[in-house]
Short mmCIF file of C-alpha atoms and ligand atoms in Angstrom, two decimals:
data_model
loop_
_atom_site.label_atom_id
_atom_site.label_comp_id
_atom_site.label_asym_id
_atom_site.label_seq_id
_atom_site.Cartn_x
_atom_site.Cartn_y
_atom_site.Cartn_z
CA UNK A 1122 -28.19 5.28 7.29
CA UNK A 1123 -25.67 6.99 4.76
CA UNK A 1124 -23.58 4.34 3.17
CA UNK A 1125 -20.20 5.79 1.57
CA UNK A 1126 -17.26 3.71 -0.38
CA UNK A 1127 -13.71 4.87 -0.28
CA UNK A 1128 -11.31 3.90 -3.44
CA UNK A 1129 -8.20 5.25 -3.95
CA UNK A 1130 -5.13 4.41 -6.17
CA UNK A 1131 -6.94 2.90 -9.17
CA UNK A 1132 -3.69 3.59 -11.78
CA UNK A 1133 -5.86 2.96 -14.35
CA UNK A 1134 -4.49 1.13 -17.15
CA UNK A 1135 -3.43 0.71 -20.02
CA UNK A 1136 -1.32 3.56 -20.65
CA UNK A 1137 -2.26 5.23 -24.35
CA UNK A 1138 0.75 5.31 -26.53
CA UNK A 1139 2.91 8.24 -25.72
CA UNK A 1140 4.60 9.66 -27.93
CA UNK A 1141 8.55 10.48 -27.63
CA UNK A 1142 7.84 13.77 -26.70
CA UNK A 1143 4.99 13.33 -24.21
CA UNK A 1144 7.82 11.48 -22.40
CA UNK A 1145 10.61 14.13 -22.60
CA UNK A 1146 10.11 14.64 -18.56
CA UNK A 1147 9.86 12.61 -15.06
CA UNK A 1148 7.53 10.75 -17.45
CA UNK A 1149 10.39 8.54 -18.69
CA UNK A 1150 10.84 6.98 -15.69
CA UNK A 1151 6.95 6.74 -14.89
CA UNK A 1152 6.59 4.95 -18.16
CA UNK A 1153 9.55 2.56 -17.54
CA UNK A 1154 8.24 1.54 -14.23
CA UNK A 1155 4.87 1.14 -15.65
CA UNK A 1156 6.48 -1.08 -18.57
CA UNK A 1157 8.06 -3.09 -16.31
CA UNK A 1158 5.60 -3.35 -12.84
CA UNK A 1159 2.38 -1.70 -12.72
CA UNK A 1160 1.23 -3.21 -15.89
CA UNK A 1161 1.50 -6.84 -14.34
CA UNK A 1162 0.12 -5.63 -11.19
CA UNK A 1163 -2.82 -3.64 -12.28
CA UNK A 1164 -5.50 -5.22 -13.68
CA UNK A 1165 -8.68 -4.61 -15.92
CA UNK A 1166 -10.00 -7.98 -14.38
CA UNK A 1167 -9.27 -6.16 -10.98
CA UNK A 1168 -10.96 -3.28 -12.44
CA UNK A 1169 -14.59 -4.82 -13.71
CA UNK A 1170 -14.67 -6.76 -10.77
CA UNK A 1171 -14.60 -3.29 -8.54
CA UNK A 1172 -17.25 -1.65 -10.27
CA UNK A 1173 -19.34 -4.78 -9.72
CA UNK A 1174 -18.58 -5.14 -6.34
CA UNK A 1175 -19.21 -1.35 -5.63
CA UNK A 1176 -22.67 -1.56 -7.14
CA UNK A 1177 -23.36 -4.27 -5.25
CA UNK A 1178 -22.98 -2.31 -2.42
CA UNK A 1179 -25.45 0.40 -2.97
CA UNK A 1180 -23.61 3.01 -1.86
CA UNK A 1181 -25.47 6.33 -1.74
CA UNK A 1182 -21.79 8.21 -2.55
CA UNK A 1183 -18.44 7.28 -3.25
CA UNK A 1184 -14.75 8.74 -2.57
CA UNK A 1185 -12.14 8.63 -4.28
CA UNK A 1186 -8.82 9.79 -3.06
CA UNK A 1187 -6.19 9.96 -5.73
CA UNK A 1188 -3.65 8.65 -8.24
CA UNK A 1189 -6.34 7.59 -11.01
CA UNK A 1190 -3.57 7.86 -13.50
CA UNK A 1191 -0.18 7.13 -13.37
CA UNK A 1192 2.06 9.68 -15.35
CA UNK A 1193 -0.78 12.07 -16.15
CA UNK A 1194 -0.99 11.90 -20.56
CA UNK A 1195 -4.06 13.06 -22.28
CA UNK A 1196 -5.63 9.57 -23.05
CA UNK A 1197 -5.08 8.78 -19.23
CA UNK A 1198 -7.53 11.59 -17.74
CA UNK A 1199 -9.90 10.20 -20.73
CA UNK A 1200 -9.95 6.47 -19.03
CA UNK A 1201 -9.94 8.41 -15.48
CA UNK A 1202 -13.26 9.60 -16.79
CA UNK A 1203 -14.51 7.05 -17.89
CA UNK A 1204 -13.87 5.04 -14.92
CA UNK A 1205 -15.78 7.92 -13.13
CA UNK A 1206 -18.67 7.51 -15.00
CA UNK A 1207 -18.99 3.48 -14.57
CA UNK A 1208 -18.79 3.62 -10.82
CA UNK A 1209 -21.93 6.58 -10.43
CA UNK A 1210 -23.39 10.30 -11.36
CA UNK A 1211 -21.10 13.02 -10.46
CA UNK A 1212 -23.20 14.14 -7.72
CA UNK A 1213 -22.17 10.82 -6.06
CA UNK A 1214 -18.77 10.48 -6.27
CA UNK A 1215 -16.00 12.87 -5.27
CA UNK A 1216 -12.55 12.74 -5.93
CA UNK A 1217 -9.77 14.67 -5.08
CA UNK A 1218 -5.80 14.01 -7.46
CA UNK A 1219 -2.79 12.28 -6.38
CA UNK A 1220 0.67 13.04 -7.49
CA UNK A 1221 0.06 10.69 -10.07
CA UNK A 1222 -2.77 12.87 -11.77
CA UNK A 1223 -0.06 16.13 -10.81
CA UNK A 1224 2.89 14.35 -12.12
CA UNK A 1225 4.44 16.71 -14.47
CA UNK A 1226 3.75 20.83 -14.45
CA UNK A 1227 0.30 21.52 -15.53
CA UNK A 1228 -1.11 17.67 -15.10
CA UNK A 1229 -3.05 19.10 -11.65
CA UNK A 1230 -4.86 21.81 -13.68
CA UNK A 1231 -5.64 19.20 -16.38
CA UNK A 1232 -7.17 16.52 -13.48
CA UNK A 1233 -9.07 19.20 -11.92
CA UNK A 1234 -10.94 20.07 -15.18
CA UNK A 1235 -11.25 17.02 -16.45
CA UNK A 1236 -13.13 15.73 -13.59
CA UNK A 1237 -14.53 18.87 -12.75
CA UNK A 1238 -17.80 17.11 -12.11
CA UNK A 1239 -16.93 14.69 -9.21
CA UNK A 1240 -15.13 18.14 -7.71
CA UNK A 1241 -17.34 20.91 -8.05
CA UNK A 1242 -18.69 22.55 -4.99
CA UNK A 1243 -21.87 22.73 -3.95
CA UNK A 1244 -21.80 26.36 -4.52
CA UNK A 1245 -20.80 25.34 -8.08
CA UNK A 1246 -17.17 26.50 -7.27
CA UNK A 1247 -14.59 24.65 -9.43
CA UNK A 1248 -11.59 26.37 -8.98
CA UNK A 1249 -10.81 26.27 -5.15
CA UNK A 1250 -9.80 23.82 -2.67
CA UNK A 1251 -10.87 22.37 -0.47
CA UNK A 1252 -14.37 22.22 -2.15
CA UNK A 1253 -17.88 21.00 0.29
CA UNK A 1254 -20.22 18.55 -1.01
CA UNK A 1255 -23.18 18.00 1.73
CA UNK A 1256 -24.91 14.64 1.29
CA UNK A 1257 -27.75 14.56 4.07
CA UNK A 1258 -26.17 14.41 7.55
CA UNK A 1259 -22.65 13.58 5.48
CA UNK A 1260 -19.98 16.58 4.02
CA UNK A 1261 -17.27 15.63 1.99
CA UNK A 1262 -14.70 18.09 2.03
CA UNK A 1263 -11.92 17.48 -0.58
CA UNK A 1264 -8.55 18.74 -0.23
CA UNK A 1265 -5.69 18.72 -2.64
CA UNK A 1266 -2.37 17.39 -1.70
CA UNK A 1267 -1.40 16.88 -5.56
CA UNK A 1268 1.75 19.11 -6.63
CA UNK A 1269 4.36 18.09 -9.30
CA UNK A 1270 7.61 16.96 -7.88
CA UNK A 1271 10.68 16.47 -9.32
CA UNK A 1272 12.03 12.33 -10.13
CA UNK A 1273 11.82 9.83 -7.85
CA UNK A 1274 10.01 12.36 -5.32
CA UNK A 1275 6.06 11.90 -4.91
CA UNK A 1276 5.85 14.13 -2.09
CA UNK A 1277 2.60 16.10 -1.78
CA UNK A 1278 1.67 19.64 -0.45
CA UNK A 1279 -0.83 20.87 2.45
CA UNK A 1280 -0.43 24.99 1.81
CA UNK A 1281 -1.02 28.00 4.01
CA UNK A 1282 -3.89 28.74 1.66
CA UNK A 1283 -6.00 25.27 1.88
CA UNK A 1284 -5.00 25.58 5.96
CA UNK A 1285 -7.19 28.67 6.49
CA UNK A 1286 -9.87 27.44 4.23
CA UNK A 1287 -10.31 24.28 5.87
CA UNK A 1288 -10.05 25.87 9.55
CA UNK A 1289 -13.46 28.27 8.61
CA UNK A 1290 -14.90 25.15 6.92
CA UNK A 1291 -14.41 22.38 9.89
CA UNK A 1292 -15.26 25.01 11.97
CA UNK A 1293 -18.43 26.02 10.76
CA UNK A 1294 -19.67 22.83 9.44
CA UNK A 1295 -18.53 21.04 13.02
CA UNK A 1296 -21.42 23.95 14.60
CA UNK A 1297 -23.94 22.55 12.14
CA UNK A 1298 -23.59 19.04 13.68
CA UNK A 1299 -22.35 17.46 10.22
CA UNK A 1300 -20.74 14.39 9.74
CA UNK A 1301 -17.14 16.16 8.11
CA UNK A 1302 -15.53 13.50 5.76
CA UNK A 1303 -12.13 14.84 4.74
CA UNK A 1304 -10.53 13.53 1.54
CA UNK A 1305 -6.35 13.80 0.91
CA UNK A 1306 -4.34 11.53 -1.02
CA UNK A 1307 -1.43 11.72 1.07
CA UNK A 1308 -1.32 10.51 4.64
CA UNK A 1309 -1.22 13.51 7.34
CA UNK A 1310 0.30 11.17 9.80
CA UNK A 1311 3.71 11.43 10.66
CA UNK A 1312 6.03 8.76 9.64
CA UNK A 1313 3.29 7.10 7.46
CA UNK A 1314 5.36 6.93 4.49
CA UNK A 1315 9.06 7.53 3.32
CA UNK A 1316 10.46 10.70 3.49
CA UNK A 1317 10.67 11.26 0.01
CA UNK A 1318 6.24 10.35 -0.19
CA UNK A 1319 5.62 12.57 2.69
CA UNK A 1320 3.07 14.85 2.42
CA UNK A 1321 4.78 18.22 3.60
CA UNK A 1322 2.52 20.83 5.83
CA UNK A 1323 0.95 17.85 7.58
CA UNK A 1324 1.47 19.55 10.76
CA UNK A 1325 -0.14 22.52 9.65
CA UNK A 1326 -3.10 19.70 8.44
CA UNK A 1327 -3.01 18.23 11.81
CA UNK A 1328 -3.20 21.63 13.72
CA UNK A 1329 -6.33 22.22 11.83
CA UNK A 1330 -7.84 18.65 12.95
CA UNK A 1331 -7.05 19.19 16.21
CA UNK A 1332 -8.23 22.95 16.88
CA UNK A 1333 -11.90 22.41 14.71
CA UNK A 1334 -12.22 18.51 14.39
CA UNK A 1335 -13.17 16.08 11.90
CA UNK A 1336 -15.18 12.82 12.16
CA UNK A 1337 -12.94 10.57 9.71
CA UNK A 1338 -10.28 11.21 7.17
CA UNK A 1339 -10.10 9.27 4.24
CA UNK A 1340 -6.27 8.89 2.38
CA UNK A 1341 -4.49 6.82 -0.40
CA UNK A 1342 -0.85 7.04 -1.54
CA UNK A 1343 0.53 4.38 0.84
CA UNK A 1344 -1.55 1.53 -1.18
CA UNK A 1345 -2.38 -0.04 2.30
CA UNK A 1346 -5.50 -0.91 4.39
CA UNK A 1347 -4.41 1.44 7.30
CA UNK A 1348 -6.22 2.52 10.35
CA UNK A 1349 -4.30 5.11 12.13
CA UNK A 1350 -5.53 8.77 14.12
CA UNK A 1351 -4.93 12.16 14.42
CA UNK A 1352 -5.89 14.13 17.98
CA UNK A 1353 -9.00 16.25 17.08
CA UNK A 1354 -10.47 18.83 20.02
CA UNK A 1355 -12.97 16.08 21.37
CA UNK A 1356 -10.61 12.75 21.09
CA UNK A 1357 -8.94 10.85 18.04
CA UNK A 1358 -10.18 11.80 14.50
CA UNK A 1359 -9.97 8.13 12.32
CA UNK A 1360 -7.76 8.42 9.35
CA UNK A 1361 -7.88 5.34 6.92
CA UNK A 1362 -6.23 4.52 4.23
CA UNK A 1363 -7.08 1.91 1.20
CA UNK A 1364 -5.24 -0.35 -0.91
CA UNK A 1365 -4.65 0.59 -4.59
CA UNK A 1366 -7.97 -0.22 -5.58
CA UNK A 1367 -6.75 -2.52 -8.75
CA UNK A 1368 -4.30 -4.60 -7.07
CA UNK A 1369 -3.80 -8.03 -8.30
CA UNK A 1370 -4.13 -10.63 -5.65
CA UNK A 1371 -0.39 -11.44 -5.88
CA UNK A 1372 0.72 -11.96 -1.94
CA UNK A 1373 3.24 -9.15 -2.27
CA UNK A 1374 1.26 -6.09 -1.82
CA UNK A 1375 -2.34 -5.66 -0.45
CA UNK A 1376 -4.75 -6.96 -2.57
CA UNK A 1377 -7.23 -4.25 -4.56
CA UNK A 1378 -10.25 -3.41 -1.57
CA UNK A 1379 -12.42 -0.60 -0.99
CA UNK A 1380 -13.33 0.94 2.41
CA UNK A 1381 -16.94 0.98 3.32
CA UNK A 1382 -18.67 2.75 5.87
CA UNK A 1383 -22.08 2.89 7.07
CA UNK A 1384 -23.24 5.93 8.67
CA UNK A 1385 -25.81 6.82 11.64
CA UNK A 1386 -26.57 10.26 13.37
CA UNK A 1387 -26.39 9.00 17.67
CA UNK A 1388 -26.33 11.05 20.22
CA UNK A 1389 -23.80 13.77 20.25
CA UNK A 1390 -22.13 12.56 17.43
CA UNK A 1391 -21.81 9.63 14.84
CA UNK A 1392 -21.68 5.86 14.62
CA UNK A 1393 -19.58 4.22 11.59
CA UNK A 1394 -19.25 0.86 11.02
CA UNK A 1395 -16.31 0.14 8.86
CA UNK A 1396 -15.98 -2.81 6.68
CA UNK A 1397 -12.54 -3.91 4.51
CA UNK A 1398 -13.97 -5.34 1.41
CA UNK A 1399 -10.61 -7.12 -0.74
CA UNK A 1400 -10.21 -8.71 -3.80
CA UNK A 1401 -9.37 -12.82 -3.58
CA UNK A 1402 -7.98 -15.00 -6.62
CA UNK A 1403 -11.11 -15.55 -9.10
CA UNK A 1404 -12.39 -11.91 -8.49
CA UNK A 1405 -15.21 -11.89 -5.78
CA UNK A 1406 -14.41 -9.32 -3.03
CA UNK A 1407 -14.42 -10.56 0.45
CA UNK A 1408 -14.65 -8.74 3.89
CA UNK A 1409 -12.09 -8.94 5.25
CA UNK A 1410 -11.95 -6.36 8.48
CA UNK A 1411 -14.98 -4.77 10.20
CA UNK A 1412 -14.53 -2.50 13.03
CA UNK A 1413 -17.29 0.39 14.85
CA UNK A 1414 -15.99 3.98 14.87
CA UNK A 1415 -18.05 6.54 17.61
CA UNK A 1416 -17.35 10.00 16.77
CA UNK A 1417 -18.05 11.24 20.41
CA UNK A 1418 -19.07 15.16 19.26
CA UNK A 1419 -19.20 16.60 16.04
CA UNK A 1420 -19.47 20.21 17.18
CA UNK A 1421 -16.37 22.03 17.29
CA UNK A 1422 -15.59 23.79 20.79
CA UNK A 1423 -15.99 27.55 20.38
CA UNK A 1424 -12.14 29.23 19.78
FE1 FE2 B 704 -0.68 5.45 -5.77
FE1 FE2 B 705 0.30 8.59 -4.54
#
């Protein structure tokens, strides 16, 4: 049994001080909304009481799908880190940015070596995406849907490039029988979010599902608890999403949760049991959804 945690969204806080120029960008308005929401709503008790709940869990790897930061300064990618390091080694966790950690030019280069370690390819690659981790019987693949966008836009990006990457990688990894876990921050199901969150080139993600197959996709960006599905060659592929991971308990928006999923190699294919684990007032995280998941075949028809 392979036991894997999915957190996304952590906006990890505080913010270090910026400076007036550090802010001269869509930063302003990042800052002002942090000022004014996400500092209320985010919390460091939130946050301690994750990594002690994750523990807990003995997971033997973790994802984590996006937004660490919120608009993408130095000291941020420093706490990102450090985060990273509480929750487990590098060679169990895996994270792949949000628009968040992309949020002005040059802030996706910066996330990418910065946490270099929880994205490195097996093949020691650290430059390309999507990048293959194989964990036993599990694969993480980790794709990058993080591009800077102009304000009030937190659109993300599937391109051409990643398409034909991930086609030969489902493809050949789906002949080796593997259980393919694909990480994006943004939601490759249409009408999942706004128009102006939308990830664009989901179709072109979703053509790629549904020609080599994938046995569960793991998302953020929406800050929700979804279960929702993509067609993949052999039936739906399950693609979940999690809350933002250090939500307050405040009854407005999902509380903080992690996904968890416990993996078994059956016949022809996988079994996943999926557990909701959320945060309730005083700390302690709770189940609070469980459902099975049968991956019918994890071998990718020939073309
Ligand atoms: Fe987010
Ligand atoms: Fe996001």
């Amino acid at each position: 049994m392979f036991r894997l945690i999915h957190i996304s969204d952590l906006h990890l806080g505080p913010l270090p001080a910026a400076r007036i120029r550090d802010l001269a960008s869509k930063r302003i308005i990042g800052y002002v909304n942090w000022r004014r929401n996400r500092s209320r709503t985010f919390g460091d008790d939130v946050e301690a009481a994750l990594i002690a709940a994750i523990a807990a869990e003995r997971p033997d790897h973790i994802a984590v799908t996006g937004d660490l930061v919120n608009i993408a300064l130095a000291g941020e990618f420093a706490t990102a880190s450090a985060f990273l390091g509480l929750i487990g080694p590098a060679e169990a966790v895996s994270a792949v940015p949000g628009n968040h950690d992309a949020y002005v030019p040059g802030a996706a280069r910066r996330a990418r070596k910065s946490w270099s370690a929880y994205m490195t390819a097996d093949d020691g690659e650290a430059d390309g995406w999507p990048y293959v981790r194989r964990r036993g019987d599990v694969v993480i693949v980790g794709v990058s849907s993080a591009v800077a966008t102009g304000p009030f836009m937190a659109t993300g990006s599937f391109s051409e490039k990643q398409e034909k990457r991930l086609a030969e990688i489902l493809d050949k990894l789906g002949r080796a029988g593997l259980c393919r876990v694909v990480l994006i921050h943004h939601p490759p199901v249409k009408g999942a979010t706004a128009w102006h969150k939308r990830l664009s080139g989901a179709a072109r993600f979703r053509k790629v599902v549904a020609r080599h197959g994938a046995e569960l996709i793991l998302h953020g960006h929406t800050h929700k608890p979804t279960r929702l599905s993509i067609p993949g060659p052999t039936g739906d592929v399950p693609v979940i999403g999690a809350p933002a991971a250090t939500q307050r308990p405040d009854g407005r928006h999902p509380a903080a949760g992690f996904n968890l999923f416990d993996i078994e190699r059956v016949d022809g294919g996988f079994h996943l049991r999926h557990r909701l684990m959320q945060v309730v007032p005083g700390g302690g995280f709770v189940e609070t959804r469980a459902e099975e998941i049968v991956s019918a075949a994890s071998v990718s028809p020939a073309p």
